[in-house]
Amino acid sequence: MEKKYVKELFQFIEDSPTAFHAVDTMKKILERNGYQGLLESEKWKLADGGKYYVTRNGSSLIAFRIPSADFKGFQIMAGHSDSPCLKIKENPDMRVEQAYIKLDAEKYGGMLCGSWFDRPLSAAGRLMVRDNNRIRMKLVNVDRDLLMIPSLAIHMNREANDGYKYNVQKDMPPLYKMYAGGEQESFMEMIAREAGVKEEDILGSDLYVYNRMQGSVWGAGGEFISMGRLDDLECVYSSLTGFLDAEDGYGVPVHCVYDNEEVGSSTRQGAASTFLADTLFRICESFGMSGTDYRRRLALSLMASADNAHAVHPNYPDKSCPSNRPIINQGIVIKFSGNQRYTSDAVSAALFRGICEMAEAPVQEFTNRSDMLGGSTLGNISGTQVAVNCVDIGLPQLAMHSSYETAGVKDLEYLIRAAKIFYESSVEETGFGEYRIFRKEKR
Ligand code: ZN
């Protein structure tokens, strides 16, 4: 199973060079599994046993299915579709020395700049294209080695190994092509050609640079996996796989993927938006439920915010907390923080541990060093819109926000197993401070 999952994960990431492609990849998988797409602008008529998905901005997606109209709460697992990278600016062509054309690009999210140099890159994203009297979204992926950011030779910067401060404007415009004189095909003309549209019909674009390096399984025992965008497509893929494998329970399983986690989530389609709240409310509304019915179901809900976690680094073991030290291939990480940037607390951790026990998936814990400010993620941000019990989890990884990240083969299967049981479960508060996790009896 491990090998099958790794292969599928690599394919999933390869098909998803940007958040738009990740949503498109999920749409195709969901449709193959009988899920029906809903538009937010339409009236929803949901049915018992129905399987649905809805997207926002083409870069966030929520999939759910209705076991029966008298469902209990929602079992929500949330990940994110975006990863740190370079965003290609409008009018990006920059000529150098009548010899080269490079592209103007800026940072998207907290990227590790050094990891983008000296490796094959390309461009992908979405175009808004005029098509008769409509404007249509079209995805584009230049599926070949197209760009490179060459390092400066050590001879020209002898201090390069003594710590270097990257200036994205100066150091990181990707080299695109040789300039041959006269009128040249612009970058956007090339993109139009790749997309099979006319350049003058492109009215808008969101284009990004991505790492072309293939996924790799490595280590003496083949125990590691490396690829770009493991944060957070590894969790997204695991959640989706568990979601599709799960059998019906008493609750509504909700696979939720937000865009813009890497830039603070405060967009129309980010975790701070109303996307999840709107969707859950509309599910209840479609079955004629009242606001109270909706809130009662939220009280019966559990959310797992699934975003990768920092494993102890072999060269920097001192950077991890002395007490809680996640290790690759030793299980799903539950993340805690005193300032509640991670939402896990005794209740949500207990419920999630109970689910992992049923799934026979090991868990380990992450806390920050007390003298280091950690990152934030989806759970606490989303919780301001949809107030449900929430646990922050993730898979242990190294080199987070590098263009080529490293994780463990075993952990992938652990999360898939846990996600399946998570989606089959329901959680009930049976009294003050008293909870029950239950699943449907297997016939
Ligand atoms: Zn992340």
GROMACS .gro file of C-alpha atoms and ligand atoms in nm:
model
  444
    1MET     CA    1   0.000   0.000   0.000
    2GLU     CA    2   0.284   0.238   0.094
    3LYS     CA    3   0.426   0.228  -0.259
    4LYS     CA    4   0.088   0.279  -0.420
    5TYR     CA    5   0.019   0.584  -0.205
    6VAL     CA    6   0.362   0.738  -0.275
    7LYS     CA    7   0.315   0.689  -0.647
    8GLU     CA    8  -0.031   0.846  -0.634
    9LEU     CA    9   0.094   1.135  -0.420
   10PHE     CA   10   0.373   1.213  -0.667
   11GLN     CA   11   0.123   1.208  -0.954
   12PHE     CA   12  -0.116   1.429  -0.756
   13ILE     CA   13   0.158   1.688  -0.694
   14GLU     CA   14   0.286   1.667  -1.052
   15ASP     CA   15  -0.067   1.738  -1.175
   16SER     CA   16  -0.092   2.031  -0.930
   17PRO     CA   17   0.185   2.287  -0.994
   18THR     CA   18  -0.041   2.568  -0.861
   19ALA     CA   19  -0.342   2.599  -0.630
   20PHE     CA   20  -0.567   2.626  -0.939
   21HIS     CA   21  -0.430   2.300  -1.074
   22ALA     CA   22  -0.466   2.133  -0.731
   23VAL     CA   23  -0.837   2.219  -0.731
   24ASP     CA   24  -0.872   2.100  -1.090
   25THR     CA   25  -0.695   1.772  -1.005
   26MET     CA   26  -0.930   1.718  -0.709
   27LYS     CA   27  -1.236   1.802  -0.922
   28LYS     CA   28  -1.139   1.536  -1.174
   29ILE     CA   29  -1.083   1.274  -0.901
   30LEU     CA   30  -1.412   1.365  -0.731
   31GLU     CA   31  -1.607   1.354  -1.057
   32ARG     CA   32  -1.459   1.014  -1.139
   33ASN     CA   33  -1.602   0.907  -0.801
   34GLY     CA   34  -1.950   1.037  -0.878
   35TYR     CA   35  -1.932   1.379  -0.710
   36GLN     CA   36  -2.140   1.660  -0.852
   37GLY     CA   37  -2.009   2.016  -0.877
   38LEU     CA   38  -2.220   2.295  -0.719
   39LEU     CA   39  -2.189   2.664  -0.803
   40GLU     CA   40  -2.208   2.905  -0.511
   41SER     CA   41  -2.434   3.126  -0.724
   42GLU     CA   42  -2.696   2.852  -0.772
   43LYS     CA   43  -2.972   2.731  -0.544
   44TRP     CA   44  -2.865   2.398  -0.397
   45LYS     CA   45  -3.100   2.101  -0.390
   46LEU     CA   46  -2.912   1.840  -0.195
   47ALA     CA   47  -3.035   1.483  -0.156
   48ASP     CA   48  -2.989   1.195   0.088
   49GLY     CA   49  -2.684   1.002  -0.023
   50GLY     CA   50  -2.571   1.292  -0.243
   51LYS     CA   51  -2.201   1.357  -0.317
   52TYR     CA   52  -2.096   1.714  -0.390
   53TYR     CA   53  -1.815   1.960  -0.420
   54VAL     CA   54  -1.800   2.338  -0.444
   55THR     CA   55  -1.507   2.564  -0.532
   56ARG     CA   56  -1.428   2.929  -0.469
   57ASN     CA   57  -1.198   3.134  -0.693
   58GLY     CA   58  -1.096   2.807  -0.863
   59SER     CA   59  -0.831   2.771  -0.593
   60SER     CA   60  -1.022   2.649  -0.284
   61LEU     CA   61  -1.247   2.343  -0.271
   62ILE     CA   62  -1.489   2.179  -0.030
   63ALA     CA   63  -1.619   1.826  -0.096
   64PHE     CA   64  -1.888   1.658   0.118
   65ARG     CA   65  -2.146   1.385   0.110
   66ILE     CA   66  -2.479   1.350   0.284
   67PRO     CA   67  -2.535   1.014   0.455
   68SER     CA   68  -2.899   1.100   0.529
   69ALA     CA   69  -3.095   1.418   0.593
   70ASP     CA   70  -3.093   1.365   0.971
   71PHE     CA   71  -2.713   1.369   0.984
   72LYS     CA   72  -2.537   1.459   1.308
   73GLY     CA   73  -2.240   1.695   1.284
   74PHE     CA   74  -1.964   1.763   1.034
   75GLN     CA   75  -1.628   1.584   1.031
   76ILE     CA   76  -1.399   1.837   0.864
   77MET     CA   77  -1.039   1.789   0.760
   78ALA     CA   78  -0.877   2.102   0.616
   79GLY     CA   79  -0.553   2.155   0.427
   80HIS     CA   80  -0.420   2.419   0.190
   81SER     CA   81  -0.366   2.424  -0.185
   82ASP     CA   82  -0.095   2.692  -0.210
   83SER     CA   83   0.280   2.676  -0.149
   84PRO     CA   84   0.549   2.943  -0.134
   85CYS     CA   85   0.693   3.025  -0.477
   86LEU     CA   86   0.760   3.312  -0.717
   87LYS     CA   87   0.464   3.489  -0.873
   88ILE     CA   88   0.528   3.619  -1.222
   89LYS     CA   89   0.443   3.990  -1.247
   90GLU     CA   90   0.236   4.162  -1.513
   91ASN     CA   91   0.452   4.254  -1.817
   92PRO     CA   92   0.740   4.038  -1.692
   93ASP     CA   93   0.986   4.049  -1.986
   94MET     CA   94   1.316   4.217  -1.892
   95ARG     CA   95   1.594   4.243  -2.152
   96VAL     CA   96   1.958   4.223  -2.038
   97GLU     CA   97   2.259   4.321  -2.255
   98GLN     CA   98   2.066   4.273  -2.582
   99ALA     CA   99   2.135   3.907  -2.503
  100TYR     CA  100   1.895   3.759  -2.249
  101ILE     CA  101   1.530   3.785  -2.156
  102LYS     CA  102   1.456   3.724  -1.789
  103LEU     CA  103   1.123   3.746  -1.606
  104ASP     CA  104   1.024   3.986  -1.333
  105ALA     CA  105   0.879   3.791  -1.040
  106GLU     CA  106   0.802   3.847  -0.674
  107LYS     CA  107   0.769   3.636  -0.363
  108TYR     CA  108   0.450   3.447  -0.285
  109GLY     CA  109   0.470   3.336   0.079
  110GLY     CA  110   0.771   3.261   0.297
  111MET     CA  111   0.988   3.075   0.048
  112LEU     CA  112   1.339   2.943   0.120
  113CYS     CA  113   1.503   3.138  -0.162
  114GLY     CA  114   1.821   2.930  -0.193
  115SER     CA  115   1.624   2.622  -0.294
  116TRP     CA  116   1.506   2.783  -0.617
  117PHE     CA  117   1.848   2.827  -0.777
  118ASP     CA  118   2.010   2.601  -1.039
  119ARG     CA  119   1.726   2.363  -1.107
  120PRO     CA  120   1.475   2.328  -1.390
  121LEU     CA  121   1.168   2.544  -1.335
  122SER     CA  122   0.860   2.627  -1.536
  123ALA     CA  123   0.551   2.847  -1.530
  124ALA     CA  124   0.188   2.756  -1.462
  125GLY     CA  125  -0.131   2.922  -1.346
  126ARG     CA  126  -0.461   3.044  -1.482
  127LEU     CA  127  -0.573   3.281  -1.754
  128MET     CA  128  -0.901   3.462  -1.792
  129VAL     CA  129  -0.969   3.440  -2.162
  130ARG     CA  130  -1.229   3.623  -2.375
  131ASP     CA  131  -1.445   3.369  -2.557
  132ASN     CA  132  -1.718   3.536  -2.765
  133ASN     CA  133  -1.937   3.713  -2.507
  134ARG     CA  134  -1.788   3.531  -2.206
  135ILE     CA  135  -1.469   3.540  -2.006
  136ARG     CA  136  -1.351   3.190  -1.927
  137MET     CA  137  -1.091   3.056  -1.685
  138LYS     CA  138  -0.826   2.846  -1.856
  139LEU     CA  139  -0.545   2.668  -1.677
  140VAL     CA  140  -0.202   2.665  -1.833
  141ASN     CA  141   0.106   2.460  -1.745
  142VAL     CA  142   0.416   2.484  -1.964
  143ASP     CA  143   0.501   2.118  -1.915
  144ARG     CA  144   0.874   2.130  -1.995
  145ASP     CA  145   1.192   2.276  -1.847
  146LEU     CA  146   1.148   2.643  -1.929
  147LEU     CA  147   1.318   2.860  -1.667
  148MET     CA  148   1.628   2.861  -1.444
  149ILE     CA  149   1.765   3.094  -1.178
  150PRO     CA  150   2.142   3.055  -1.215
  151SER     CA  151   2.357   3.119  -0.905
  152LEU     CA  152   2.638   3.371  -0.917
  153ALA     CA  153   2.972   3.186  -0.934
  154ILE     CA  154   3.170   3.168  -0.612
  155HIS     CA  155   3.454   3.354  -0.791
  156MET     CA  156   3.230   3.655  -0.831
  157ASN     CA  157   3.107   3.650  -0.471
  158ARG     CA  158   3.368   3.499  -0.242
  159GLU     CA  159   3.140   3.558   0.058
  160ALA     CA  160   2.857   3.351  -0.084
  161ASN     CA  161   2.916   3.071   0.171
  162ASP     CA  162   2.932   3.309   0.468
  163GLY     CA  163   2.560   3.374   0.478
  164TYR     CA  164   2.379   3.553   0.199
  165LYS     CA  165   2.082   3.785   0.210
  166TYR     CA  166   1.867   3.730  -0.098
  167ASN     CA  167   1.721   4.028  -0.276
  168VAL     CA  168   1.437   3.881  -0.482
  169GLN     CA  169   1.433   4.171  -0.727
  170LYS     CA  170   1.807   4.152  -0.791
  171ASP     CA  171   1.892   3.784  -0.742
  172MET     CA  172   1.588   3.589  -0.850
  173PRO     CA  173   1.438   3.689  -1.188
  174PRO     CA  174   1.430   3.355  -1.373
  175LEU     CA  175   1.620   3.339  -1.702
  176TYR     CA  176   1.371   3.270  -1.979
  177LYS     CA  177   1.546   3.289  -2.317
  178MET     CA  178   1.812   3.443  -2.540
  179TYR     CA  179   1.727   3.770  -2.708
  180ALA     CA  180   1.779   3.744  -3.083
  181GLY     CA  181   1.712   4.107  -3.179
  182GLY     CA  182   1.408   4.277  -3.332
  183GLU     CA  183   1.050   4.199  -3.235
  184GLN     CA  184   1.046   3.896  -3.008
  185GLU     CA  185   0.764   3.675  -2.895
  186SER     CA  186   0.685   3.801  -2.545
  187PHE     CA  187   0.643   3.572  -2.247
  188MET     CA  188   0.266   3.625  -2.253
  189GLU     CA  189   0.254   3.547  -2.626
  190MET     CA  190   0.432   3.220  -2.552
  191ILE     CA  191   0.184   3.149  -2.269
  192ALA     CA  192  -0.106   3.224  -2.507
  193ARG     CA  193   0.041   2.984  -2.763
  194GLU     CA  194   0.083   2.713  -2.496
  195ALA     CA  195  -0.278   2.764  -2.386
  196GLY     CA  196  -0.406   2.764  -2.744
  197VAL     CA  197  -0.556   3.112  -2.720
  198LYS     CA  198  -0.483   3.455  -2.869
  199GLU     CA  199  -0.271   3.683  -2.656
  200GLU     CA  200  -0.513   3.975  -2.705
  201ASP     CA  201  -0.791   3.757  -2.562
  202ILE     CA  202  -0.610   3.713  -2.230
  203LEU     CA  203  -0.774   3.968  -2.000
  204GLY     CA  204  -0.617   3.851  -1.675
  205SER     CA  205  -0.359   3.603  -1.548
  206ASP     CA  206  -0.220   3.453  -1.226
  207LEU     CA  207   0.107   3.283  -1.318
  208TYR     CA  208   0.364   3.123  -1.090
  209VAL     CA  209   0.706   2.960  -1.111
  210TYR     CA  210   0.724   2.596  -1.001
  211ASN     CA  211   0.999   2.342  -0.949
  212ARG     CA  212   1.010   2.074  -1.219
  213MET     CA  213   1.205   1.817  -1.017
  214GLN     CA  214   1.028   1.481  -0.998
  215GLY     CA  215   0.935   1.311  -0.674
  216SER     CA  216   1.202   1.086  -0.526
  217VAL     CA  217   1.198   0.791  -0.284
  218TRP     CA  218   1.539   0.766  -0.121
  219GLY     CA  219   1.744   0.659   0.182
  220ALA     CA  220   1.911   0.324   0.255
  221GLY     CA  221   1.573   0.160   0.308
  222GLY     CA  222   1.370   0.382   0.075
  223GLU     CA  223   1.221   0.550   0.380
  224PHE     CA  224   1.217   0.914   0.265
  225ILE     CA  225   1.016   1.095   0.002
  226SER     CA  226   1.106   1.431  -0.147
  227MET     CA  227   0.919   1.660  -0.382
  228GLY     CA  228   0.804   2.020  -0.404
  229ARG     CA  229   0.477   2.128  -0.237
  230LEU     CA  230   0.462   1.840   0.019
  231ASP     CA  231   0.346   2.127   0.244
  232ASP     CA  232   0.058   2.094   0.209
  233LEU     CA  233  -0.040   1.869  -0.080
  234GLU     CA  234   0.071   1.564   0.119
  235CYS     CA  235  -0.203   1.637   0.374
  236VAL     CA  236  -0.450   1.736   0.102
  237TYR     CA  237  -0.393   1.410  -0.087
  238SER     CA  238  -0.415   1.205   0.236
  239SER     CA  239  -0.737   1.377   0.340
  240LEU     CA  240  -0.893   1.327  -0.004
  241THR     CA  241  -0.791   0.960  -0.016
  242GLY     CA  242  -0.930   0.896   0.334
  243PHE     CA  243  -1.244   1.090   0.244
  244LEU     CA  244  -1.308   0.877  -0.066
  245ASP     CA  245  -1.228   0.550   0.117
  246ALA     CA  246  -1.451   0.626   0.415
  247GLU     CA  247  -1.781   0.447   0.453
  248ASP     CA  248  -2.093   0.641   0.550
  249GLY     CA  249  -2.128   0.729   0.915
  250TYR     CA  250  -2.380   0.946   1.101
  251GLY     CA  251  -2.208   1.274   1.014
  252VAL     CA  252  -2.125   1.469   0.699
  253PRO     CA  253  -1.760   1.418   0.599
  254VAL     CA  254  -1.613   1.746   0.469
  255HIS     CA  255  -1.283   1.758   0.279
  256CYS     CA  256  -1.184   2.124   0.280
  257VAL     CA  257  -0.889   2.283   0.097
  258TYR     CA  258  -0.814   2.653   0.133
  259ASP     CA  259  -0.595   2.875  -0.082
  260ASN     CA  260  -0.370   3.154   0.047
  261GLU     CA  261  -0.253   2.992   0.372
  262GLU     CA  262   0.100   3.099   0.286
  263VAL     CA  263   0.006   3.467   0.269
  264GLY     CA  264  -0.211   3.493   0.579
  265SER     CA  265  -0.544   3.337   0.470
  266SER     CA  266  -0.730   3.672   0.462
  267THR     CA  267  -0.876   3.638   0.114
  268ARG     CA  268  -1.223   3.555  -0.017
  269GLN     CA  269  -1.114   3.192  -0.052
  270GLY     CA  270  -0.876   3.167   0.245
  271ALA     CA  271  -0.930   3.010   0.586
  272ALA     CA  272  -1.036   3.349   0.726
  273SER     CA  273  -1.316   3.370   0.472
  274THR     CA  274  -1.677   3.258   0.502
  275PHE     CA  275  -1.629   2.974   0.251
  276LEU     CA  276  -1.659   2.687   0.499
  277ALA     CA  277  -1.926   2.856   0.714
  278ASP     CA  278  -2.132   2.940   0.405
  279THR     CA  279  -2.107   2.585   0.274
  280LEU     CA  280  -2.199   2.416   0.605
  281PHE     CA  281  -2.488   2.655   0.658
  282ARG     CA  282  -2.619   2.597   0.308
  283ILE     CA  283  -2.604   2.219   0.360
  284CYS     CA  284  -2.832   2.260   0.663
  285GLU     CA  285  -3.052   2.513   0.487
  286SER     CA  286  -3.101   2.279   0.192
  287PHE     CA  287  -3.265   2.029   0.430
  288GLY     CA  288  -3.493   2.293   0.578
  289MET     CA  289  -3.302   2.328   0.903
  290SER     CA  290  -3.310   2.638   1.121
  291GLY     CA  291  -3.018   2.847   1.246
  292THR     CA  292  -3.044   2.659   1.574
  293ASP     CA  293  -3.028   2.326   1.392
  294TYR     CA  294  -2.712   2.449   1.219
  295ARG     CA  295  -2.551   2.554   1.546
  296ARG     CA  296  -2.645   2.228   1.716
  297ARG     CA  297  -2.469   2.045   1.435
  298LEU     CA  298  -2.159   2.261   1.477
  299ALA     CA  299  -2.155   2.157   1.843
  300LEU     CA  300  -2.147   1.795   1.720
  301SER     CA  301  -1.860   1.864   1.478
  302LEU     CA  302  -1.486   1.811   1.481
  303MET     CA  303  -1.224   1.972   1.261
  304ALA     CA  304  -0.868   1.859   1.195
  305SER     CA  305  -0.651   2.131   1.046
  306ALA     CA  306  -0.398   1.920   0.856
  307ASP     CA  307  -0.080   2.106   0.769
  308ASN     CA  308   0.269   1.960   0.777
  309ALA     CA  309   0.484   1.987   1.089
  310HIS     CA  310   0.857   2.030   1.156
  311ALA     CA  311   1.046   1.707   1.225
  312VAL     CA  312   1.366   1.722   1.430
  313HIS     CA  313   1.641   1.814   1.181
  314PRO     CA  314   1.946   1.585   1.186
  315ASN     CA  315   2.185   1.882   1.155
  316TYR     CA  316   1.994   2.118   1.388
  317PRO     CA  317   1.844   1.901   1.664
  318ASP     CA  318   1.878   2.201   1.898
  319LYS     CA  319   1.617   2.394   1.698
  320SER     CA  320   1.338   2.167   1.824
  321CYS     CA  321   1.167   2.180   2.159
  322PRO     CA  322   1.354   1.970   2.419
  323SER     CA  323   1.043   1.773   2.515
  324ASN     CA  324   0.834   1.723   2.203
  325ARG     CA  325   1.039   1.609   1.907
  326PRO     CA  326   0.856   1.475   1.601
  327ILE     CA  327   1.054   1.220   1.404
  328ILE     CA  328   0.993   1.123   1.043
  329ASN     CA  329   0.804   0.793   0.999
  330GLN     CA  330   0.694   0.787   1.362
  331GLY     CA  331   0.341   0.905   1.308
  332ILE     CA  332   0.095   1.190   1.274
  333VAL     CA  333   0.194   1.504   1.463
  334ILE     CA  334  -0.051   1.684   1.692
  335LYS     CA  335   0.062   2.047   1.727
  336PHE     CA  336   0.018   2.246   2.044
  337SER     CA  337   0.103   2.604   2.133
  338GLY     CA  338   0.054   2.811   2.446
  339ASN     CA  339  -0.070   3.111   2.249
  340GLN     CA  340  -0.335   2.896   2.072
  341ARG     CA  341  -0.192   2.960   1.728
  342TYR     CA  342  -0.244   2.588   1.713
  343THR     CA  343  -0.594   2.507   1.824
  344SER     CA  344  -0.525   2.164   1.978
  345ASP     CA  345  -0.624   2.140   2.341
  346ALA     CA  346  -0.695   1.856   2.580
  347VAL     CA  347  -1.042   1.795   2.433
  348SER     CA  348  -0.963   1.805   2.061
  349ALA     CA  349  -0.636   1.614   2.110
  350ALA     CA  350  -0.817   1.346   2.311
  351LEU     CA  351  -1.082   1.306   2.042
  352PHE     CA  352  -0.821   1.289   1.766
  353ARG     CA  353  -0.603   1.044   1.962
  354GLY     CA  354  -0.912   0.825   2.006
  355ILE     CA  355  -0.966   0.826   1.630
  356CYS     CA  356  -0.598   0.749   1.555
  357GLU     CA  357  -0.614   0.460   1.800
  358MET     CA  358  -0.905   0.312   1.606
  359ALA     CA  359  -0.706   0.365   1.284
  360GLU     CA  360  -0.393   0.207   1.437
  361ALA     CA  361  -0.200   0.517   1.334
  362PRO     CA  362   0.073   0.634   1.576
  363VAL     CA  363   0.075   0.996   1.691
  364GLN     CA  364   0.349   1.221   1.826
  365GLU     CA  365   0.348   1.576   1.957
  366PHE     CA  366   0.494   1.909   1.845
  367THR     CA  367   0.544   2.219   2.055
  368ASN     CA  368   0.765   2.516   1.975
  369ARG     CA  369   1.079   2.591   2.170
  370SER     CA  370   0.962   2.842   2.431
  371ASP     CA  371   1.207   3.097   2.294
  372MET     CA  372   1.094   3.062   1.933
  373LEU     CA  373   0.780   3.198   1.773
  374GLY     CA  374   0.628   2.924   1.557
  375GLY     CA  375   0.413   2.952   1.248
  376SER     CA  376   0.039   2.976   1.238
  377THR     CA  377  -0.196   2.769   1.026
  378LEU     CA  378  -0.557   2.709   0.925
  379GLY     CA  379  -0.722   2.593   1.246
  380ASN     CA  380  -0.731   2.906   1.460
  381ILE     CA  381  -0.806   3.129   1.159
  382SER     CA  382  -1.091   2.913   1.032
  383GLY     CA  383  -1.219   2.876   1.390
  384THR     CA  384  -1.319   3.242   1.399
  385GLN     CA  385  -1.571   3.167   1.120
  386VAL     CA  386  -1.674   2.813   1.208
  387ALA     CA  387  -1.641   2.759   1.581
  388VAL     CA  388  -1.600   2.384   1.618
  389ASN     CA  389  -1.366   2.171   1.825
  390CYS     CA  390  -1.042   2.176   1.629
  391VAL     CA  391  -0.713   1.991   1.643
  392ASP     CA  392  -0.401   2.100   1.455
  393ILE     CA  393  -0.218   1.807   1.300
  394GLY     CA  394   0.031   1.739   1.021
  395LEU     CA  395   0.294   1.501   0.897
  396PRO     CA  396   0.655   1.546   1.011
  397GLN     CA  397   0.878   1.691   0.740
  398LEU     CA  398   1.213   1.860   0.682
  399ALA     CA  399   1.297   2.167   0.477
  400MET     CA  400   0.951   2.323   0.501
  401HIS     CA  401   0.905   2.595   0.234
  402SER     CA  402   1.199   2.472   0.030
  403SER     CA  403   1.113   2.412  -0.335
  404TYR     CA  404   1.201   2.044  -0.265
  405GLU     CA  405   1.081   1.914   0.073
  406THR     CA  406   1.137   1.586   0.255
  407ALA     CA  407   0.896   1.361   0.447
  408GLY     CA  408   0.850   0.993   0.537
  409VAL     CA  409   0.694   0.706   0.342
  410LYS     CA  410   0.523   0.550   0.646
  411ASP     CA  411   0.363   0.871   0.774
  412LEU     CA  412   0.170   0.914   0.450
  413GLU     CA  413  -0.014   0.586   0.504
  414TYR     CA  414  -0.076   0.669   0.871
  415LEU     CA  415  -0.260   0.988   0.779
  416ILE     CA  416  -0.462   0.821   0.506
  417ARG     CA  417  -0.575   0.553   0.753
  418ALA     CA  418  -0.653   0.809   1.021
  419ALA     CA  419  -0.842   1.031   0.775
  420LYS     CA  420  -1.066   0.742   0.673
  421ILE     CA  421  -1.165   0.668   1.033
  422PHE     CA  422  -1.193   1.041   1.107
  423TYR     CA  423  -1.446   1.081   0.826
  424GLU     CA  424  -1.645   0.775   0.937
  425SER     CA  425  -1.669   0.897   1.296
  426SER     CA  426  -1.905   1.127   1.480
  427VAL     CA  427  -1.840   1.310   1.802
  428GLU     CA  428  -2.105   1.380   2.061
  429GLU     CA  429  -2.094   1.586   2.378
  430THR     CA  430  -2.300   1.364   2.608
  431GLY     CA  431  -2.275   1.592   2.911
  432PHE     CA  432  -2.062   1.873   3.046
  433GLY     CA  433  -1.706   1.774   2.961
  434GLU     CA  434  -1.812   1.429   2.844
  435TYR     CA  435  -1.775   1.306   2.486
  436ARG     CA  436  -1.838   0.999   2.279
  437ILE     CA  437  -1.680   0.901   1.945
  438PHE     CA  438  -1.895   0.661   1.749
  439ARG     CA  439  -1.913   0.498   1.410
  440LYS     CA  440  -2.174   0.297   1.222
  441GLU     CA  441  -2.178  -0.072   1.305
  442LYS     CA  442  -2.040  -0.271   1.014
  443ARG     CA  443  -2.305  -0.505   0.881
  444ZN      ZN  444   0.148   2.451   0.527
   0.00000   0.00000   0.00000
